[in-house]
mmCIF file of C-alpha atoms and ligand atoms in Angstrom:
data_model
loop_
_atom_site.group_PDB
_atom_site.id
_atom_site.type_symbol
_atom_site.label_atom_id
_atom_site.label_comp_id
_atom_site.label_asym_id
_atom_site.label_seq_id
_atom_site.Cartn_x
_atom_site.Cartn_y
_atom_site.Cartn_z
ATOM 1 C CA UNK A 77 103.506 9.200 104.213
ATOM 2 C CA UNK A 78 101.532 5.971 103.858
ATOM 3 C CA UNK A 79 104.109 3.599 102.278
ATOM 4 C CA UNK A 80 101.444 1.318 100.865
ATOM 5 C CA UNK A 81 100.108 3.775 98.274
ATOM 6 C CA UNK A 82 101.959 3.164 95.000
ATOM 7 C CA UNK A 83 99.268 3.699 92.445
ATOM 8 C CA UNK A 84 96.033 5.656 92.291
ATOM 9 C CA UNK A 85 93.230 6.103 89.774
ATOM 10 C CA UNK A 86 91.316 9.257 88.896
ATOM 11 C CA UNK A 87 87.932 9.482 87.194
ATOM 12 C CA UNK A 88 85.535 12.298 86.359
ATOM 13 C CA UNK A 89 81.825 11.523 86.429
ATOM 14 C CA UNK A 90 78.545 13.358 85.729
ATOM 15 C CA UNK A 91 78.208 16.534 83.644
ATOM 16 C CA UNK A 92 81.578 18.093 82.873
ATOM 17 C CA UNK A 93 82.476 21.512 84.226
ATOM 18 C CA UNK A 94 85.354 23.983 84.083
ATOM 19 C CA UNK A 95 87.975 23.212 86.715
ATOM 20 C CA UNK A 96 88.025 19.418 86.331
ATOM 21 C CA UNK A 97 91.370 19.451 84.535
ATOM 22 C CA UNK A 98 92.849 21.896 87.036
ATOM 23 C CA UNK A 99 91.767 19.567 89.862
ATOM 24 C CA UNK A 100 93.257 16.513 88.084
ATOM 25 C CA UNK A 101 96.497 18.481 87.698
ATOM 26 C CA UNK A 102 96.465 19.348 91.410
ATOM 27 C CA UNK A 103 96.132 15.687 92.420
ATOM 28 C CA UNK A 104 98.715 14.384 89.948
ATOM 29 C CA UNK A 105 101.325 17.053 90.695
ATOM 30 C CA UNK A 106 100.999 16.434 94.440
ATOM 31 C CA UNK A 107 101.295 12.638 94.391
ATOM 32 C CA UNK A 108 103.860 12.428 91.559
ATOM 33 C CA UNK A 109 106.392 14.156 93.790
ATOM 34 C CA UNK A 110 106.121 11.055 96.013
ATOM 35 C CA UNK A 111 106.588 8.585 93.151
ATOM 36 C CA UNK A 112 102.991 7.461 93.122
ATOM 37 C CA UNK A 113 101.826 6.402 89.680
ATOM 38 C CA UNK A 114 98.505 7.748 88.392
ATOM 39 C CA UNK A 115 96.065 6.015 86.100
ATOM 40 C CA UNK A 116 93.387 8.092 84.391
ATOM 41 C CA UNK A 117 90.114 6.182 84.062
ATOM 42 C CA UNK A 118 88.164 7.203 80.961
ATOM 43 C CA UNK A 119 84.510 8.251 80.728
ATOM 44 C CA UNK A 120 83.616 8.110 84.410
ATOM 45 C CA UNK A 121 82.629 4.812 86.021
ATOM 46 C CA UNK A 122 82.239 3.326 82.521
ATOM 47 C CA UNK A 123 86.032 3.228 82.169
ATOM 48 C CA UNK A 124 86.384 1.481 85.516
ATOM 49 C CA UNK A 125 83.831 -1.160 84.562
ATOM 50 C CA UNK A 126 85.213 -1.750 81.062
ATOM 51 C CA UNK A 127 88.858 -1.173 81.957
ATOM 52 C CA UNK A 128 89.485 1.855 79.728
ATOM 53 C CA UNK A 129 92.465 3.700 81.147
ATOM 54 C CA UNK A 130 95.480 5.883 80.341
ATOM 55 C CA UNK A 131 98.665 6.626 82.242
ATOM 56 C CA UNK A 132 98.927 10.167 83.587
ATOM 57 C CA UNK A 133 102.322 11.799 84.020
ATOM 58 C CA UNK A 134 103.879 15.238 83.919
ATOM 59 C CA UNK A 135 103.514 15.486 80.118
ATOM 60 C CA UNK A 136 99.747 15.055 80.360
ATOM 61 C CA UNK A 137 99.548 17.907 82.865
ATOM 62 C CA UNK A 138 100.786 20.538 80.404
ATOM 63 C CA UNK A 139 98.160 23.191 79.726
ATOM 64 C CA UNK A 140 95.552 21.613 82.022
ATOM 65 C CA UNK A 141 95.122 24.541 84.415
ATOM 66 C CA UNK A 142 93.188 26.626 81.930
ATOM 67 C CA UNK A 143 91.552 23.873 79.889
ATOM 68 C CA UNK A 144 87.780 23.369 80.147
ATOM 69 C CA UNK A 145 86.021 19.993 80.089
ATOM 70 C CA UNK A 146 87.870 16.901 81.243
ATOM 71 C CA UNK A 147 90.786 15.164 79.525
ATOM 72 C CA UNK A 148 89.462 11.895 80.953
ATOM 73 C CA UNK A 149 86.012 12.171 79.423
ATOM 74 C CA UNK A 150 82.916 11.679 81.520
ATOM 75 C CA UNK A 151 79.510 10.003 81.608
ATOM 76 C CA UNK A 152 76.509 9.781 83.889
ATOM 77 C CA UNK A 153 76.729 5.963 84.073
ATOM 78 C CA UNK A 154 76.765 4.320 87.494
ATOM 79 C CA UNK A 155 78.485 0.982 88.293
ATOM 80 C CA UNK A 156 75.203 -0.520 89.549
ATOM 81 C CA UNK A 157 73.221 0.634 86.484
ATOM 82 C CA UNK A 158 75.673 0.312 83.621
ATOM 83 C CA UNK A 159 74.514 0.219 80.007
ATOM 84 C CA UNK A 160 75.885 -2.846 78.219
ATOM 85 C CA UNK A 161 76.665 -3.121 74.514
ATOM 86 C CA UNK A 162 73.422 -5.025 73.845
ATOM 87 C CA UNK A 163 71.410 -2.064 75.200
ATOM 88 C CA UNK A 164 70.540 -3.697 78.527
ATOM 89 C CA UNK A 165 71.376 -2.062 81.838
ATOM 90 C CA UNK A 166 73.234 -4.211 84.371
ATOM 91 C CA UNK A 167 74.719 -4.066 87.816
ATOM 92 C CA UNK A 168 78.444 -4.017 87.035
ATOM 93 C CA UNK A 169 79.673 -3.122 90.518
ATOM 94 C CA UNK A 170 81.605 -6.415 90.657
ATOM 95 C CA UNK A 171 83.476 -5.594 87.445
ATOM 96 C CA UNK A 172 84.351 -2.121 88.757
ATOM 97 C CA UNK A 173 85.760 -3.598 91.973
ATOM 98 C CA UNK A 174 87.649 -6.285 90.066
ATOM 99 C CA UNK A 175 89.256 -3.732 87.753
ATOM 100 C CA UNK A 176 90.256 -1.520 90.684
ATOM 101 C CA UNK A 177 92.297 -4.478 91.970
ATOM 102 C CA UNK A 178 93.461 -5.637 88.540
ATOM 103 C CA UNK A 179 94.855 -2.150 87.867
ATOM 104 C CA UNK A 180 96.730 -2.387 91.173
ATOM 105 C CA UNK A 181 95.069 0.746 92.559
ATOM 106 C CA UNK A 182 95.590 1.649 96.190
ATOM 107 C CA UNK A 183 93.080 4.487 95.972
ATOM 108 C CA UNK A 184 90.565 6.041 93.603
ATOM 109 C CA UNK A 185 89.684 9.736 93.350
ATOM 110 C CA UNK A 186 86.222 10.455 91.914
ATOM 111 C CA UNK A 187 85.523 13.997 90.760
ATOM 112 C CA UNK A 188 81.812 14.607 90.473
ATOM 113 C CA UNK A 189 78.533 16.099 91.614
ATOM 114 C CA UNK A 190 75.825 14.850 93.959
ATOM 115 C CA UNK A 191 75.230 11.634 92.005
ATOM 116 C CA UNK A 192 78.941 10.832 91.988
ATOM 117 C CA UNK A 193 79.181 11.264 95.763
ATOM 118 C CA UNK A 194 76.423 8.663 96.134
ATOM 119 C CA UNK A 195 77.877 6.242 93.581
ATOM 120 C CA UNK A 196 81.377 6.540 94.997
ATOM 121 C CA UNK A 197 80.094 5.889 98.512
ATOM 122 C CA UNK A 198 78.185 2.848 97.317
ATOM 123 C CA UNK A 199 81.252 1.485 95.509
ATOM 124 C CA UNK A 200 83.425 2.142 98.531
ATOM 125 C CA UNK A 201 81.055 0.210 100.783
ATOM 126 C CA UNK A 202 80.513 -2.711 98.432
ATOM 127 C CA UNK A 203 84.169 -3.180 97.525
ATOM 128 C CA UNK A 204 85.815 -1.859 100.660
ATOM 129 C CA UNK A 205 87.834 0.452 98.388
ATOM 130 C CA UNK A 206 89.929 3.503 99.273
ATOM 131 C CA UNK A 207 87.970 6.362 97.766
ATOM 132 C CA UNK A 208 88.235 10.151 97.927
ATOM 133 C CA UNK A 209 85.836 12.471 96.116
ATOM 134 C CA UNK A 210 85.955 16.098 95.040
ATOM 135 C CA UNK A 211 82.884 18.357 94.668
ATOM 136 C CA UNK A 212 82.403 19.556 91.095
ATOM 137 C CA UNK A 213 79.316 21.071 89.507
ATOM 138 C CA UNK A 214 78.206 24.368 88.084
ATOM 139 C CA UNK A 215 74.960 23.857 90.079
ATOM 140 C CA UNK A 216 76.703 24.389 93.462
ATOM 141 C CA UNK A 217 74.243 22.005 95.118
ATOM 142 C CA UNK A 218 76.711 19.669 96.822
ATOM 143 C CA UNK A 219 76.075 19.412 100.524
ATOM 144 C CA UNK A 220 78.921 20.118 102.940
ATOM 145 C CA UNK A 221 81.090 22.387 100.827
ATOM 146 C CA UNK A 222 80.822 26.174 100.743
ATOM 147 C CA UNK A 223 81.199 26.048 96.994
ATOM 148 C CA UNK A 224 81.846 23.468 94.276
ATOM 149 C CA UNK A 225 84.289 24.116 91.443
ATOM 150 C CA UNK A 226 82.663 25.049 88.141
ATOM 151 C CA UNK A 227 80.045 27.214 89.827
ATOM 152 C CA UNK A 228 81.985 30.462 89.592
ATOM 153 C CA UNK A 229 82.591 29.949 85.878
ATOM 154 C CA UNK A 230 78.932 29.074 85.247
ATOM 155 C CA UNK A 231 77.835 32.146 87.195
ATOM 156 C CA UNK A 232 80.291 34.390 85.346
ATOM 157 C CA UNK A 233 79.051 33.203 81.949
ATOM 158 C CA UNK A 234 75.400 33.668 82.970
ATOM 159 C CA UNK A 235 76.158 37.125 84.347
ATOM 160 C CA UNK A 236 77.928 38.172 81.139
ATOM 161 C CA UNK A 237 74.881 37.000 79.202
ATOM 162 C CA UNK A 238 72.572 39.115 81.374
ATOM 163 C CA UNK A 239 74.881 42.113 80.936
ATOM 164 C CA UNK A 240 74.615 41.752 77.164
ATOM 165 C CA UNK A 241 70.858 41.280 77.280
ATOM 166 C CA UNK A 242 70.520 44.540 79.228
ATOM 167 C CA UNK A 243 71.581 46.784 76.376
ATOM 168 C CA UNK A 244 69.376 45.140 73.783
ATOM 169 C CA UNK A 245 66.436 44.879 76.215
ATOM 170 C CA UNK A 246 66.585 48.577 77.021
ATOM 171 C CA UNK A 247 67.041 49.592 73.361
ATOM 172 C CA UNK A 248 63.894 47.695 72.351
ATOM 173 C CA UNK A 249 62.011 48.153 75.632
ATOM 174 C CA UNK A 250 61.471 44.428 75.755
ATOM 175 C CA UNK A 251 61.132 41.790 78.380
ATOM 176 C CA UNK A 252 64.080 39.417 78.326
ATOM 177 C CA UNK A 253 64.026 36.063 80.027
ATOM 178 C CA UNK A 254 67.273 34.213 80.484
ATOM 179 C CA UNK A 255 67.029 30.506 81.211
ATOM 180 C CA UNK A 256 69.868 29.454 83.482
ATOM 181 C CA UNK A 257 71.014 25.905 84.344
ATOM 182 C CA UNK A 258 71.228 24.551 87.868
ATOM 183 C CA UNK A 259 69.015 21.460 87.838
ATOM 184 C CA UNK A 260 66.821 21.671 90.978
ATOM 185 C CA UNK A 261 68.940 24.338 92.660
ATOM 186 C CA UNK A 262 68.666 28.080 92.161
ATOM 187 C CA UNK A 263 72.221 29.156 93.019
ATOM 188 C CA UNK A 264 73.247 30.040 89.470
ATOM 189 C CA UNK A 265 70.082 31.956 88.541
ATOM 190 C CA UNK A 266 70.122 33.749 91.882
ATOM 191 C CA UNK A 267 73.747 34.827 91.922
ATOM 192 C CA UNK A 268 73.935 35.645 88.212
ATOM 193 C CA UNK A 269 70.634 37.516 88.586
ATOM 194 C CA UNK A 270 72.023 39.638 91.411
ATOM 195 C CA UNK A 271 75.351 40.197 89.646
ATOM 196 C CA UNK A 272 73.640 41.083 86.365
ATOM 197 C CA UNK A 273 70.979 43.333 87.913
ATOM 198 C CA UNK A 274 67.964 41.173 86.990
ATOM 199 C CA UNK A 275 64.586 42.639 87.972
ATOM 200 C CA UNK A 276 62.895 39.307 88.618
ATOM 201 C CA UNK A 277 64.581 36.075 89.738
ATOM 202 C CA UNK A 278 62.760 32.738 89.704
ATOM 203 C CA UNK A 279 64.332 29.720 91.403
ATOM 204 C CA UNK A 280 63.182 26.131 92.047
ATOM 205 C CA UNK A 281 63.239 26.507 95.826
ATOM 206 C CA UNK A 282 60.529 29.215 95.743
ATOM 207 C CA UNK A 283 57.322 28.463 93.826
ATOM 208 C CA UNK A 284 56.446 31.512 91.806
ATOM 209 C CA UNK A 285 53.067 32.853 90.701
ATOM 210 C CA UNK A 286 52.749 33.969 87.088
ATOM 211 C CA UNK A 287 50.514 36.905 88.022
ATOM 212 C CA UNK A 288 53.106 38.162 90.491
ATOM 213 C CA UNK A 289 55.614 38.211 87.633
ATOM 214 C CA UNK A 290 53.170 40.313 85.581
ATOM 215 C CA UNK A 291 52.642 42.646 88.571
ATOM 216 C CA UNK A 292 56.392 43.206 88.890
ATOM 217 C CA UNK A 293 56.708 44.056 85.182
ATOM 218 C CA UNK A 294 53.724 46.427 85.295
ATOM 219 C CA UNK A 295 55.105 48.128 88.406
ATOM 220 C CA UNK A 296 58.394 48.742 86.624
ATOM 221 C CA UNK A 297 56.608 50.224 83.635
ATOM 222 C CA UNK A 298 54.602 52.462 85.923
ATOM 223 C CA UNK A 299 57.941 53.711 87.229
ATOM 224 C CA UNK A 300 59.077 54.370 83.671
ATOM 225 C CA UNK A 301 61.318 51.294 83.501
ATOM 226 C CA UNK A 302 60.246 50.012 80.123
ATOM 227 C CA UNK A 303 62.347 46.872 79.963
ATOM 228 C CA UNK A 304 62.596 43.952 82.366
ATOM 229 C CA UNK A 305 65.220 41.263 82.784
ATOM 230 C CA UNK A 306 64.075 37.957 84.283
ATOM 231 C CA UNK A 307 66.597 35.371 85.473
ATOM 232 C CA UNK A 308 64.823 31.995 85.366
ATOM 233 C CA UNK A 309 66.372 28.855 86.799
ATOM 234 C CA UNK A 310 65.712 25.839 84.584
ATOM 235 C CA UNK A 311 64.045 24.118 87.557
ATOM 236 C CA UNK A 312 61.814 27.076 88.547
ATOM 237 C CA UNK A 313 58.127 26.218 88.696
ATOM 238 C CA UNK A 314 54.692 27.395 89.754
ATOM 239 C CA UNK A 315 52.635 25.347 92.203
ATOM 240 C CA UNK A 316 50.550 24.171 89.237
ATOM 241 C CA UNK A 317 53.681 22.833 87.457
ATOM 242 C CA UNK A 318 54.572 21.012 90.634
ATOM 243 C CA UNK A 319 51.147 19.401 91.024
ATOM 244 C CA UNK A 320 51.269 18.210 87.422
ATOM 245 C CA UNK A 321 54.710 16.703 87.992
ATOM 246 C CA UNK A 322 53.552 14.978 91.174
ATOM 247 C CA UNK A 323 50.443 13.626 89.415
ATOM 248 C CA UNK A 324 52.586 12.202 86.593
ATOM 249 C CA UNK A 325 54.866 10.573 89.137
ATOM 250 C CA UNK A 326 51.833 8.918 90.743
ATOM 251 C CA UNK A 327 50.908 7.279 87.432
ATOM 252 C CA UNK A 328 54.288 5.492 87.453
ATOM 253 C CA UNK A 329 54.566 5.997 83.683
ATOM 254 C CA UNK A 330 58.058 5.258 82.390
ATOM 255 C CA UNK A 331 59.699 8.746 82.225
ATOM 256 C CA UNK A 332 60.634 7.976 78.618
ATOM 257 C CA UNK A 333 56.956 7.994 77.698
ATOM 258 C CA UNK A 334 55.958 11.111 79.603
ATOM 259 C CA UNK A 335 55.009 13.723 77.000
ATOM 260 C CA UNK A 336 57.624 16.437 76.634
ATOM 261 C CA UNK A 337 56.491 19.629 78.343
ATOM 262 C CA UNK A 338 57.812 23.069 77.530
ATOM 263 C CA UNK A 339 60.426 24.485 79.906
ATOM 264 C CA UNK A 340 59.084 26.964 82.483
ATOM 265 C CA UNK A 341 60.903 29.842 80.810
ATOM 266 C CA UNK A 342 59.239 29.157 77.464
ATOM 267 C CA UNK A 343 55.753 28.896 78.961
ATOM 268 C CA UNK A 344 56.324 32.036 80.989
ATOM 269 C CA UNK A 345 57.614 34.042 78.024
ATOM 270 C CA UNK A 346 54.483 33.377 75.985
ATOM 271 C CA UNK A 347 52.241 33.974 79.026
ATOM 272 C CA UNK A 348 53.808 37.410 79.561
ATOM 273 C CA UNK A 349 53.571 38.415 75.921
ATOM 274 C CA UNK A 350 49.982 37.244 75.665
ATOM 275 C CA UNK A 351 48.852 38.995 78.847
ATOM 276 C CA UNK A 352 50.799 42.246 78.662
ATOM 277 C CA UNK A 353 51.192 42.612 74.909
ATOM 278 C CA UNK A 354 54.854 43.513 75.360
ATOM 279 C CA UNK A 355 57.507 41.962 73.127
ATOM 280 C CA UNK A 356 59.178 39.202 75.114
ATOM 281 C CA UNK A 357 62.273 37.219 74.185
ATOM 282 C CA UNK A 358 63.877 34.162 75.723
ATOM 283 C CA UNK A 359 67.563 33.254 75.743
ATOM 284 C CA UNK A 360 68.502 29.764 76.939
ATOM 285 C CA UNK A 361 72.152 29.583 77.864
ATOM 286 C CA UNK A 362 72.252 25.790 78.087
ATOM 287 C CA UNK A 363 75.641 24.144 77.876
ATOM 288 C CA UNK A 364 77.437 27.425 77.163
ATOM 289 C CA UNK A 365 77.516 27.691 80.951
ATOM 290 C CA UNK A 366 79.605 24.538 81.251
ATOM 291 C CA UNK A 367 82.061 25.050 78.433
ATOM 292 C CA UNK A 368 85.401 26.771 78.121
ATOM 293 C CA UNK A 369 88.148 27.853 80.437
ATOM 294 C CA UNK A 370 87.590 28.098 84.210
ATOM 295 C CA UNK A 371 87.652 31.493 85.925
ATOM 296 C CA UNK A 372 90.735 32.254 88.050
ATOM 297 C CA UNK A 373 88.633 31.562 91.177
ATOM 298 C CA UNK A 374 87.668 28.103 89.899
ATOM 299 C CA UNK A 375 91.293 27.409 88.981
ATOM 300 C CA UNK A 376 92.342 28.299 92.514
ATOM 301 C CA UNK A 377 89.745 26.175 94.311
ATOM 302 C CA UNK A 378 90.128 23.217 91.914
ATOM 303 C CA UNK A 379 93.851 23.300 92.610
ATOM 304 C CA UNK A 380 93.280 23.631 96.362
ATOM 305 C CA UNK A 381 90.863 20.689 96.378
ATOM 306 C CA UNK A 382 93.007 18.551 94.070
ATOM 307 C CA UNK A 383 96.196 19.058 96.049
ATOM 308 C CA UNK A 384 94.323 18.356 99.302
ATOM 309 C CA UNK A 385 93.074 15.061 97.829
ATOM 310 C CA UNK A 386 96.728 14.314 97.025
ATOM 311 C CA UNK A 387 97.748 15.096 100.574
ATOM 312 C CA UNK A 388 95.031 12.852 102.012
ATOM 313 C CA UNK A 389 96.249 10.028 99.771
ATOM 314 C CA UNK A 390 99.747 10.502 101.144
ATOM 315 C CA UNK A 391 98.345 10.363 104.677
ATOM 316 C CA UNK A 392 96.235 7.303 103.861
ATOM 317 C CA UNK A 393 92.974 9.041 104.742
ATOM 318 C CA UNK A 394 90.094 7.739 102.633
ATOM 319 C CA UNK A 395 86.303 7.559 102.549
ATOM 320 C CA UNK A 396 85.960 11.332 102.401
ATOM 321 C CA UNK A 397 84.889 14.179 100.150
ATOM 322 C CA UNK A 398 87.232 17.157 100.244
ATOM 323 C CA UNK A 399 85.102 20.215 101.017
ATOM 324 C CA UNK A 400 85.852 23.923 101.044
ATOM 325 C CA UNK A 401 85.105 25.697 104.320
ATOM 326 C CA UNK A 402 85.991 29.310 104.946
ATOM 327 C CA UNK A 403 88.733 29.201 102.347
ATOM 328 C CA UNK A 404 90.315 26.008 103.651
ATOM 329 C CA UNK A 405 89.915 22.355 102.646
ATOM 330 C CA UNK A 406 88.486 19.790 105.034
ATOM 331 C CA UNK A 407 87.782 16.059 104.639
ATOM 332 C CA UNK A 408 84.111 15.152 105.224
ATOM 333 C CA UNK A 409 83.052 11.508 105.669
ATOM 334 C CA UNK A 410 81.368 10.357 102.444
ATOM 335 C CA UNK A 411 78.552 8.792 104.423
ATOM 336 C CA UNK A 412 77.631 12.281 105.662
ATOM 337 C CA UNK A 413 77.615 13.786 102.177
ATOM 338 C CA UNK A 414 76.081 11.026 100.024
ATOM 339 C CA UNK A 415 72.425 11.561 99.171
ATOM 340 C CA UNK A 416 72.187 15.146 100.465
ATOM 341 C CA UNK A 417 71.658 18.335 98.484
ATOM 342 C CA UNK A 418 72.449 21.966 99.265
ATOM 343 C CA UNK A 419 69.550 24.175 98.185
ATOM 344 C CA UNK A 420 68.799 27.882 98.579
ATOM 345 C CA UNK A 421 66.935 28.534 101.820
ATOM 346 C CA UNK A 422 64.529 31.418 102.441
ATOM 347 C CA UNK A 423 66.835 32.874 105.083
ATOM 348 C CA UNK A 424 69.973 32.671 102.943
ATOM 349 C CA UNK A 425 71.937 35.967 102.807
ATOM 350 C CA UNK A 426 71.454 36.121 99.019
ATOM 351 C CA UNK A 427 67.666 35.973 99.430
ATOM 352 C CA UNK A 428 67.915 38.748 102.023
ATOM 353 C CA UNK A 429 69.885 40.774 99.482
ATOM 354 C CA UNK A 430 67.199 40.210 96.872
ATOM 355 C CA UNK A 431 64.521 41.431 99.297
ATOM 356 C CA UNK A 432 66.544 44.522 100.221
ATOM 357 C CA UNK A 433 66.926 45.421 96.548
ATOM 358 C CA UNK A 434 63.227 44.954 95.822
ATOM 359 C CA UNK A 435 63.910 42.290 93.175
ATOM 360 C CA UNK A 436 60.780 40.198 92.633
ATOM 361 C CA UNK A 437 60.907 36.454 93.310
ATOM 362 C CA UNK A 438 57.490 36.050 91.731
ATOM 363 C CA UNK A 439 55.761 35.581 95.078
HETATM 364 O O1 LIG B 674 74.516 19.242 86.683
HETATM 365 C C1 LIG B 674 75.004 20.101 85.744
HETATM 366 C C2 LIG B 674 73.979 20.375 84.678
HETATM 367 O O2 LIG B 674 74.567 21.255 83.743
HETATM 368 C C3 LIG B 674 72.648 20.916 85.177
HETATM 369 O O3 LIG B 674 72.691 22.296 85.444
HETATM 370 C C4 LIG B 674 71.739 20.544 84.036
HETATM 371 O O4 LIG B 674 70.415 20.381 84.500
HETATM 372 C C5 LIG B 674 72.303 19.240 83.563
HETATM 373 O O5 LIG B 674 73.639 19.188 83.989
HETATM 374 C C6 LIG B 674 72.273 19.050 82.071
HETATM 375 O O6 LIG B 674 72.663 17.749 81.800
HETATM 376 P P1 LIG B 674 73.141 17.212 80.387
HETATM 377 O O7 LIG B 674 74.479 17.808 80.097
HETATM 378 O O8 LIG B 674 73.217 15.746 80.580
HETATM 379 O O9 LIG B 674 72.122 17.658 79.405
#
């Protein structure tokens, strides 16, 4: 064991997800057995900048395995773009580094998604700090890990929603769209769509054509399938949507002033109803996919990843994200992970499955 490590900090950053508390528990339980003290940093990097912390011990670990959200609180704030009380946004990296030392930390574990990997890497470089990260997000878009914790729970919730929509869709012979989170990645909509038996799956990685969606619905009706379930990723788009987005980007208008456009799923639902004259309904799952208790699978991998982070701390191995590979945990250099995204590729086994089943991707 590395004798120098006496105290570590833990923070959770970015959107919350089920499994964060289980991962915190895994880290704390592992290092506590070696008399390392653990400080919980509140509300992501904000707590590090403004020195908002709590002590974590065995009492705080009670009930964490099954608890959703994060006991530490979270935010999307970054040290180098930190909102101040007066409403301005400032580079507070210096304050974050200072507080790391003031708190007497020998290492910091950051639990977060793609943005957190980047911010943690940046902080590590600027302050020469001992940092380890863990991959969390329901989106499953973190590069380097087979899966991120939170994804299985998000997928399970989305799949249950599709299952429920099936019975009402078939009773009313309606078209049901279900809008599924995932940011710019289609993992959730794709896997929940397959698991829930969706007839059409639309994901951001594959530009869809609205007429192809109509064709797929009409073909089903011709085969006496009078209802259709469409799994739509929140980031799915047509090529026209994409051109509009690119054109807006060119104008360099402050995103705050860009007029709000309807989500793809909403536009598509009214397009279908208008063109086919079939009753169409949209269900947006939104944050339901991120709330509540983690699935047993997420509890297992959060615990695996958390305890591995603990073990790396004991070994004094820093500057890495703990990734899952073939059921095991491996440390990956943060510089390799930061700034990359894992997206669905056309030759991914799940896409092959979709093709074999004859599910339409709207192309
Ligand atoms: O990254 C997780 C995620 O839930 C995405 O799927 C979604 O696009 C985003 O966060 C929503 O963010 P917020 O909770 O800030 O609205």
